[in-house]
Tab-separated table of C-alpha atoms and ligand atoms in Angstrom:
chain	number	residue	atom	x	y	z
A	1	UNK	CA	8.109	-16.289	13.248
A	2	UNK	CA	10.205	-15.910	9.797
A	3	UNK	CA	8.504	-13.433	7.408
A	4	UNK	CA	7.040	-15.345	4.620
A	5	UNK	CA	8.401	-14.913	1.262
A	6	UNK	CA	4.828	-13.746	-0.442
A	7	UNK	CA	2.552	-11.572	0.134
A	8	UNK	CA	-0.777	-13.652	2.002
A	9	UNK	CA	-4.178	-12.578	2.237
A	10	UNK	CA	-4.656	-13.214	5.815
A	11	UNK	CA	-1.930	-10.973	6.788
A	12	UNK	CA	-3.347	-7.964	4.697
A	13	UNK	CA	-6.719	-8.735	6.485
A	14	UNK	CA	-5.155	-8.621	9.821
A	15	UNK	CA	-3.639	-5.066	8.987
A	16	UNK	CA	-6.812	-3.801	7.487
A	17	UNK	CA	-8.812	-4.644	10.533
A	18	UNK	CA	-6.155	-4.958	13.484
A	19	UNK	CA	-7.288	-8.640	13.570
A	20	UNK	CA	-7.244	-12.076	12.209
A	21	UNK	CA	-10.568	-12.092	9.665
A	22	UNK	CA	-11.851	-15.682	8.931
A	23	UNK	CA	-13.518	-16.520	5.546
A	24	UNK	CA	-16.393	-17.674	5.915
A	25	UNK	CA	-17.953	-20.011	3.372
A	26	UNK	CA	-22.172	-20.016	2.247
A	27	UNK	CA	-23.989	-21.894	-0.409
A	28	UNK	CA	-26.553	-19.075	-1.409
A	29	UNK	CA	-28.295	-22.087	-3.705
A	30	UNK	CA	-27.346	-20.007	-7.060
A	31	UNK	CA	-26.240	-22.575	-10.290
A	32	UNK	CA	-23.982	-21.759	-13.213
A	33	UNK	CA	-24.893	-20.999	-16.830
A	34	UNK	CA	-22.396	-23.994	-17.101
A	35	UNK	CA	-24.246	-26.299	-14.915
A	36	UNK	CA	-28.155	-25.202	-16.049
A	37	UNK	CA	-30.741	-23.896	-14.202
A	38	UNK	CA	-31.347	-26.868	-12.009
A	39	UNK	CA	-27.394	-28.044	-11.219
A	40	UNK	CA	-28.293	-31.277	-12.843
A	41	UNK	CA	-25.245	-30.552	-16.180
A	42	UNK	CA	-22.016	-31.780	-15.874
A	43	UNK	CA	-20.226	-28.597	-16.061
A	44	UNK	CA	-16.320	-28.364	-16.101
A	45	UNK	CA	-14.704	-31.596	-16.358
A	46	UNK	CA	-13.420	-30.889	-12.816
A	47	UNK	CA	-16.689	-29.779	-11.539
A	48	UNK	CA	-18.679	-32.011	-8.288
A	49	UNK	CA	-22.187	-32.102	-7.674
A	50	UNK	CA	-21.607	-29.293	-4.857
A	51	UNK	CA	-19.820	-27.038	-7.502
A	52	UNK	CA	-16.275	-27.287	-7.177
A	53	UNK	CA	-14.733	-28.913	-4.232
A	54	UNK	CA	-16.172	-26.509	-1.682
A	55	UNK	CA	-15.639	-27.969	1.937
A	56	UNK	CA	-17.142	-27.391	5.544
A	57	UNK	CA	-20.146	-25.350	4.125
A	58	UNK	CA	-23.998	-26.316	6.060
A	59	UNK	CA	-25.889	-25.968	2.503
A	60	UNK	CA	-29.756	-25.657	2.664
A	61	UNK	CA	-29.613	-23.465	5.590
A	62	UNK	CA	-30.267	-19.135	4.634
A	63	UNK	CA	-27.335	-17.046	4.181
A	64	UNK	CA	-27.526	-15.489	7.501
A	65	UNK	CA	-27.982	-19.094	9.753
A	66	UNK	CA	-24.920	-20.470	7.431
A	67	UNK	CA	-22.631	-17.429	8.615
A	68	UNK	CA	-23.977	-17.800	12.075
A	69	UNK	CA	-23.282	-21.486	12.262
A	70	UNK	CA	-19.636	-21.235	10.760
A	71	UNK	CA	-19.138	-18.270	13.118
A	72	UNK	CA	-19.954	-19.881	16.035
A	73	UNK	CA	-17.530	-22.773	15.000
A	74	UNK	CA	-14.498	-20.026	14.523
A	75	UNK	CA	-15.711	-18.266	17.650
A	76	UNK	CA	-15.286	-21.529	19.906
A	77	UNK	CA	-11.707	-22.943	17.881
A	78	UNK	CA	-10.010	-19.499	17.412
A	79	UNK	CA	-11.821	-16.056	19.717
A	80	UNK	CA	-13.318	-15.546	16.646
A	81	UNK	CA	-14.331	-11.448	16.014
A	82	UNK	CA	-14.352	-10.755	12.373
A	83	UNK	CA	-15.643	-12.604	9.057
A	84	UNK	CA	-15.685	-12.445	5.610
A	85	UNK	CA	-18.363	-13.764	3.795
A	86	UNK	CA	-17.355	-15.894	1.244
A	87	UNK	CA	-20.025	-16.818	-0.804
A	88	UNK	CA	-18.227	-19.566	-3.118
A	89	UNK	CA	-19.597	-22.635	-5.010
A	90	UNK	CA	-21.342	-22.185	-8.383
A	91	UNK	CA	-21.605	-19.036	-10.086
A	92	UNK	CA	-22.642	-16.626	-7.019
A	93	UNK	CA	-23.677	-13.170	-9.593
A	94	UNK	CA	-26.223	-15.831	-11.707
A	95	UNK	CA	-29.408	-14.304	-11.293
A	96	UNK	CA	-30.597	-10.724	-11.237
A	97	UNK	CA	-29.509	-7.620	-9.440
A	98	UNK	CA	-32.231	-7.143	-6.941
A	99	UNK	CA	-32.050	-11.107	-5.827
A	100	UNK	CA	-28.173	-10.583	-5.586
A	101	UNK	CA	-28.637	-7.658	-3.193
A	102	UNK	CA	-30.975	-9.276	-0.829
A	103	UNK	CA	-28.459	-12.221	-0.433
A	104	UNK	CA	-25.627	-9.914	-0.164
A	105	UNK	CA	-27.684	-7.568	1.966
A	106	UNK	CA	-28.120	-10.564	4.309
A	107	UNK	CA	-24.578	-11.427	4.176
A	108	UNK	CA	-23.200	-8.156	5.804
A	109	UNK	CA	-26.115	-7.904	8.010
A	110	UNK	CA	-24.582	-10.812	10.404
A	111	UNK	CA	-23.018	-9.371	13.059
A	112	UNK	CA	-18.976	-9.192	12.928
A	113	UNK	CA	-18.931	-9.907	8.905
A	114	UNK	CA	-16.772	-6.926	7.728
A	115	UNK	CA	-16.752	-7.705	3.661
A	116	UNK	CA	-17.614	-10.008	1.012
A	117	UNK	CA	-16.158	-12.083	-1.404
A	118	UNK	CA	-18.223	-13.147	-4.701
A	119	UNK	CA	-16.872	-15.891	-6.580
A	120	UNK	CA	-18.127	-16.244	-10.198
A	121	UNK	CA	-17.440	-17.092	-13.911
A	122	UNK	CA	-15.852	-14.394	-16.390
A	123	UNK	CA	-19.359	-15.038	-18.624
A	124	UNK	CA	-21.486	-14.215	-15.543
A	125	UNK	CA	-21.064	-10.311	-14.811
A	126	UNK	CA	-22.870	-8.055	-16.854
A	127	UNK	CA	-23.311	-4.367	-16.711
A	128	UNK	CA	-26.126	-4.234	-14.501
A	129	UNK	CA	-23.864	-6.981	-12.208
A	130	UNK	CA	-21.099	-4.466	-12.344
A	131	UNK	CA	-23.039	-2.125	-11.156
A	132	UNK	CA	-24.201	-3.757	-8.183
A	133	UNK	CA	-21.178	-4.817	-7.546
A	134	UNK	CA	-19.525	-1.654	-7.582
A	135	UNK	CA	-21.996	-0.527	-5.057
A	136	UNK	CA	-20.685	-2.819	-2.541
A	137	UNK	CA	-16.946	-2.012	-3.503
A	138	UNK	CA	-18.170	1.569	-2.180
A	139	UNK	CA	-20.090	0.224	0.852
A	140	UNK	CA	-17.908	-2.262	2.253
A	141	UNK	CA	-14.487	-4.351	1.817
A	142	UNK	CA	-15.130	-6.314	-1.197
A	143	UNK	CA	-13.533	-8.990	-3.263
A	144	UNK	CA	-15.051	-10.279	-6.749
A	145	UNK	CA	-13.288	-13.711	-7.160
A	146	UNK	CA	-13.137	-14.726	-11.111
A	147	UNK	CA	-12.447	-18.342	-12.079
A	148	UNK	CA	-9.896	-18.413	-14.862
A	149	UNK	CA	-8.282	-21.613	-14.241
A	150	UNK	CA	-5.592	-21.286	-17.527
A	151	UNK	CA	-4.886	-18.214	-20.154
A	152	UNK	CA	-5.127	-20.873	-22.752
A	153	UNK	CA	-7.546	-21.566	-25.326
A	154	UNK	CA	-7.169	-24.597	-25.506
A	155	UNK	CA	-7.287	-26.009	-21.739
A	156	UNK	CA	-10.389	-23.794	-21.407
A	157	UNK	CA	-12.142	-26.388	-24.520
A	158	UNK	CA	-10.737	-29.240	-22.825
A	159	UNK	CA	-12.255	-28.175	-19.710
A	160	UNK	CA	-15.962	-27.579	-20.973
A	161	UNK	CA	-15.306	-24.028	-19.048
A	162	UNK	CA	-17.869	-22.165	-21.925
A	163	UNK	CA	-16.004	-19.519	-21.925
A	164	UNK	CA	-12.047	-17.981	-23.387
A	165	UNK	CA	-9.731	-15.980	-22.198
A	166	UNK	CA	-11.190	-12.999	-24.327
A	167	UNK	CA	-13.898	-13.337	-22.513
A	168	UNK	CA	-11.649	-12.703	-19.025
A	169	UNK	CA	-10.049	-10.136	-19.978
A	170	UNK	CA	-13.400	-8.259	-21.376
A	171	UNK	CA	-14.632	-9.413	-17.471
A	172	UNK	CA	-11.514	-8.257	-16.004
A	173	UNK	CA	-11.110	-5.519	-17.626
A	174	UNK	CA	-14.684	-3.866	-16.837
A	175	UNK	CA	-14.414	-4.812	-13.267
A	176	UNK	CA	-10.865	-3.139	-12.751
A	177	UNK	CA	-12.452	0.186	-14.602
A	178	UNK	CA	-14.832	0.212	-12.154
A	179	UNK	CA	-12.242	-0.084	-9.189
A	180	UNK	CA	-12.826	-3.468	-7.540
A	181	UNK	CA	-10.730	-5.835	-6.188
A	182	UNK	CA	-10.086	-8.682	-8.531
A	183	UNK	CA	-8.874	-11.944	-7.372
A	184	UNK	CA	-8.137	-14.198	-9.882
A	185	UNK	CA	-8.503	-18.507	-9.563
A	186	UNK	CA	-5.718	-20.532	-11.820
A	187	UNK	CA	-5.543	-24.158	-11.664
A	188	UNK	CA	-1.800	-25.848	-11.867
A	189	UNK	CA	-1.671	-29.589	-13.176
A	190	UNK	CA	-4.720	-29.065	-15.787
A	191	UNK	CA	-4.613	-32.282	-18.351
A	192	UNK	CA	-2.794	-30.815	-21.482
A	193	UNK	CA	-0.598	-28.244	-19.468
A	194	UNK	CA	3.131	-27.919	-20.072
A	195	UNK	CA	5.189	-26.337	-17.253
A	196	UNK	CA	5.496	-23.943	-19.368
A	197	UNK	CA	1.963	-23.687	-20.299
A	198	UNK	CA	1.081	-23.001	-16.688
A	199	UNK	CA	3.720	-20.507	-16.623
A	200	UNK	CA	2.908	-18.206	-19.388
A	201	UNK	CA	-0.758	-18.237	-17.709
A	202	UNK	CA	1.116	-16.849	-14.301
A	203	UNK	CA	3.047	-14.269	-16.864
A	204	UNK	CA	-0.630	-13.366	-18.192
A	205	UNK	CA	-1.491	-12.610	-14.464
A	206	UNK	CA	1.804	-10.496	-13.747
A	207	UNK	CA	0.878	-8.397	-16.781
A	208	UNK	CA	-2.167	-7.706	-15.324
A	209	UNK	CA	-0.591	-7.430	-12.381
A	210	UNK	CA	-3.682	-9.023	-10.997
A	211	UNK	CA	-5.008	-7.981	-6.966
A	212	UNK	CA	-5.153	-11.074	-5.484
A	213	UNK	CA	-4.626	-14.454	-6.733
A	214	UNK	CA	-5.555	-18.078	-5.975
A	215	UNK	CA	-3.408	-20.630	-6.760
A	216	UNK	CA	-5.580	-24.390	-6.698
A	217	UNK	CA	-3.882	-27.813	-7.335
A	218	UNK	CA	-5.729	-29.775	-9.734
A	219	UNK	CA	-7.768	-32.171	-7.725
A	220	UNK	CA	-9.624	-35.281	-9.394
A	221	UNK	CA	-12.650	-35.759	-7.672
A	222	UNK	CA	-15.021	-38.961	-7.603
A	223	UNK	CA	-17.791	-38.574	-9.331
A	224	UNK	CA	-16.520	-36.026	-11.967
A	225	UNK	CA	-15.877	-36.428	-15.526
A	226	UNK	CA	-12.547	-35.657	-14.457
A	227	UNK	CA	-12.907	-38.363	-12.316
A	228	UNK	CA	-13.843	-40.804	-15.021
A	229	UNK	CA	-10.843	-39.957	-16.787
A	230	UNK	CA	-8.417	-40.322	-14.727
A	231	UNK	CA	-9.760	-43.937	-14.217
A	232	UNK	CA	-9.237	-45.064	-17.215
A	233	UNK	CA	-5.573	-43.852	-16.949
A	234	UNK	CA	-6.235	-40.544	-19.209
A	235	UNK	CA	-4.637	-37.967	-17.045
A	236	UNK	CA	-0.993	-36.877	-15.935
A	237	UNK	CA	-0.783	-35.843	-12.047
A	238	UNK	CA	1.726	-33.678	-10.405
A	239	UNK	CA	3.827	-35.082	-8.044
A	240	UNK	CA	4.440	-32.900	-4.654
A	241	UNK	CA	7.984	-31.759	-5.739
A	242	UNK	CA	6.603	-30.594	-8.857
A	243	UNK	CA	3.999	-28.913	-7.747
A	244	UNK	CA	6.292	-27.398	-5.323
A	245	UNK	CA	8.482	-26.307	-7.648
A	246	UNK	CA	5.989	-24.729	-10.016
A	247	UNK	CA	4.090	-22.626	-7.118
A	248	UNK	CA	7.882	-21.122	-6.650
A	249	UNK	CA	8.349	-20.240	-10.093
A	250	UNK	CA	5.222	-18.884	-10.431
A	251	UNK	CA	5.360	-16.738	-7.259
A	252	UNK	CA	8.559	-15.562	-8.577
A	253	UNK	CA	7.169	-14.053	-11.719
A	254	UNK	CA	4.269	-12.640	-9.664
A	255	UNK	CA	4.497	-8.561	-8.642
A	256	UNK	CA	5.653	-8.212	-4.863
A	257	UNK	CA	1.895	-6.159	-4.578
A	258	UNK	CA	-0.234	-8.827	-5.526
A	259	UNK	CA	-2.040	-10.615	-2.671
A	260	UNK	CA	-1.827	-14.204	-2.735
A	261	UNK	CA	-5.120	-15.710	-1.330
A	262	UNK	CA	-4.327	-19.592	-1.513
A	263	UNK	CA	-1.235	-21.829	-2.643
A	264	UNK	CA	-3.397	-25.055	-2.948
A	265	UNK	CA	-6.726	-26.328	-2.040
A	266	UNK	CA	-8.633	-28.605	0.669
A	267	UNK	CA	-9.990	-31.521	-1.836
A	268	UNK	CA	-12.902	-33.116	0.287
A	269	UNK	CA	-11.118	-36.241	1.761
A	270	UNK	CA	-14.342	-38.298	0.751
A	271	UNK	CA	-14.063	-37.971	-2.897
A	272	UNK	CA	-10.707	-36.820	-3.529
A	273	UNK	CA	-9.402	-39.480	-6.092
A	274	UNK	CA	-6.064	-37.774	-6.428
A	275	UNK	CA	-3.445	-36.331	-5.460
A	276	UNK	CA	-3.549	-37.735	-2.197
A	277	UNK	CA	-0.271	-36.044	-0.939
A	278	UNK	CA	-2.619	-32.686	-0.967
A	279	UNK	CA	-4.062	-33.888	2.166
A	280	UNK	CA	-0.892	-33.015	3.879
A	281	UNK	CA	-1.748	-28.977	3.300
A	282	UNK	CA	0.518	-28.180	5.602
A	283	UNK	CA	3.190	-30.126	4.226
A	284	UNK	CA	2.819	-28.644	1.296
A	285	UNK	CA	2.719	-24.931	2.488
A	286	UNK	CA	6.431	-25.746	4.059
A	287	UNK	CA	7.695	-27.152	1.328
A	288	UNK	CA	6.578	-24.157	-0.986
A	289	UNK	CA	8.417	-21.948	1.844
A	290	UNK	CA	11.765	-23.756	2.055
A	291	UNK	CA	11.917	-23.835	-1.734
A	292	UNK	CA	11.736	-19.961	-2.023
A	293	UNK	CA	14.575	-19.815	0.858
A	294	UNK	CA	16.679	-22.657	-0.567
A	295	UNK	CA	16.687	-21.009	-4.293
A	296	UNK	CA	17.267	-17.413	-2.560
A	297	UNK	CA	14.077	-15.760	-3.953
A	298	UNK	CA	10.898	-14.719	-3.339
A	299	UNK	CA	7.145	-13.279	-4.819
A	300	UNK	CA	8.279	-10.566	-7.992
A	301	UNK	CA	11.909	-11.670	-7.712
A	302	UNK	CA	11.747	-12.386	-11.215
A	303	UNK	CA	9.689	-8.893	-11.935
A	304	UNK	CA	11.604	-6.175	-13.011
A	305	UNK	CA	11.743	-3.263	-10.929
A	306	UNK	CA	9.789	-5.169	-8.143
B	1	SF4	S1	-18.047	-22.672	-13.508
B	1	SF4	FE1	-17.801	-23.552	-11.455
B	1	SF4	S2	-19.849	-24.285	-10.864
B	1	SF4	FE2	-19.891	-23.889	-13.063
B	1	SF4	S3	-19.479	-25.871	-13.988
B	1	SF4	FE3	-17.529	-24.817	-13.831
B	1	SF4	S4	-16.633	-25.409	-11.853
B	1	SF4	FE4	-18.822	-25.983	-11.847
């Protein structure tokens, strides 16, 4: 098989352990200061009632049953032997320390799960979350997954996200002092966005020169206000050459280091308004492939000394 032209995720993880690690998603029934104590506020304007387009996840179960029950489903489809638990919708560091520990705690106590990932909001790690989370750097593989979505103002208003892009970097910024792994989420296709909008975000995240990265298409979503929107003929969506075109350049401006964790997302076929051509995800993957080889290029080709 053809080397790719980035730098994936699931390759690093197969080096690190001498095996292919599956990512493992679990509901650990935590909200977001966005969406209120009880779930029951809209959120971000892209944001579903299961907090934001997660797929293939048995909710309501414990942490431990979840990881058992997706286990056994990559044990049987793939020989299965190692996991990473992905703990992913909502805000998963909203409530305190000693509550996140026994979930966490639970997490790596599953047999064959070798790390975590902890997806959260820039607003939703303080000090004592730090901490914590710096513990686990230290005890086990760890990834702290920060939603960012855009580096602008602006979007980040339009969006209802609560928080800027101060606020990011001050997350960012304290999580990288204490020596975690940082993957960052960006959203291409946000209503408002320029190309080259989207493209000074991925700049922001070369600066930064960022661990790992996820890149999501925007997906419109039934049942969002998002949703709404884009029903009454408010919103602009990318077209699959565009998109294309725009993971390229921004893989291009990225550093050859950084670990690219996704390229676009798995909309839940239910809901998924648009863009339907995001179904094809394999499709898609190709086509972001063959336009790095066509153009000659590849991740940090347009980094300097990369
Ligand atoms: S931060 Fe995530 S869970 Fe919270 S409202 Fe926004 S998309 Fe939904």
């Amino acid at each position: 098989m053809q080397e790719k032209p980035y730098l994936t995720f699931s390759q690093h993880l197969k080096e690190r352990f001498g095996g292919r690690v599956h990512k493992i998603s679990i509901d650990a029934g935590f909200s977001c200061p966005n969406r209120g104590a009880t779930r029951d506020r809209p959120g971000c304007l892209f944001c579903d009632p299961d907090g934001s387009g997660s797929v293939g996840i048995d909710r309501g179960f414990p942490v431990a049953e979840q990881l058992e029950l997706g286990k056994k489903i990559m044990i049987r489809k793939y020989k299965a032997k190692h996991f990473l638990a992905y703990f992913q919708p909502f805000s998963n560091t909203f409530a305190p320390p000693a509550q996140l520990r026994a979930l966490y705690d639970e997490a790596l106590g599953v047999e064959g799960v070798v790390g975590l990932a902890v997806g959260t909001r820039p607003d939703c790690v303080p000090t004592e979350v730090l901490e914590l989370l710096e513990e686990y750097h230290r005890r086990t593989y760890f990834w702290l997954e920060l939603g960012l979505q855009s580096s602008h103002d602006h979007t980040l208003d339009l969006l209802r996200r609560g928080h800027d892009y101060a606020c990011f970097l001050d997350a960012y910024t304290a999580a990288k002092a204490r020596g975690l792994r940082v993957c960052v989420h960006v959203i291409l296709g946000l209503p408002g966005e320029s190309r080259a909008d989207m493209l000074a975000t991925a700049d922001e995240m070369a600066r930064l020169r960022v661990d790992g990265i996820k890149l999501h298409l925007l997906h419109v979503l039934r049942g969002t206000p998002l949703g709404d929107m884009y029903q009454e003929g408010g919103i602009k969506i990318l077209e699959q050459q565009e998109y294309v075109s725009l993971v390229a350049d921004v893989l291009e401006r990225l550093p050859a280091q950084t670990l690219i964790h996704r390229l676009t997302g798995d909309g839940p076929r239910d809901t998924l308004l648009a863009p339907l051509w995001s179904l094809n995800k394999w499709e898609v993957l190709n086509a972001i492939e063959e336009e790095l080889r066509r153009r000659g290029t590849r991740q940090g080709s347009r980094v300097a000394g990369d």
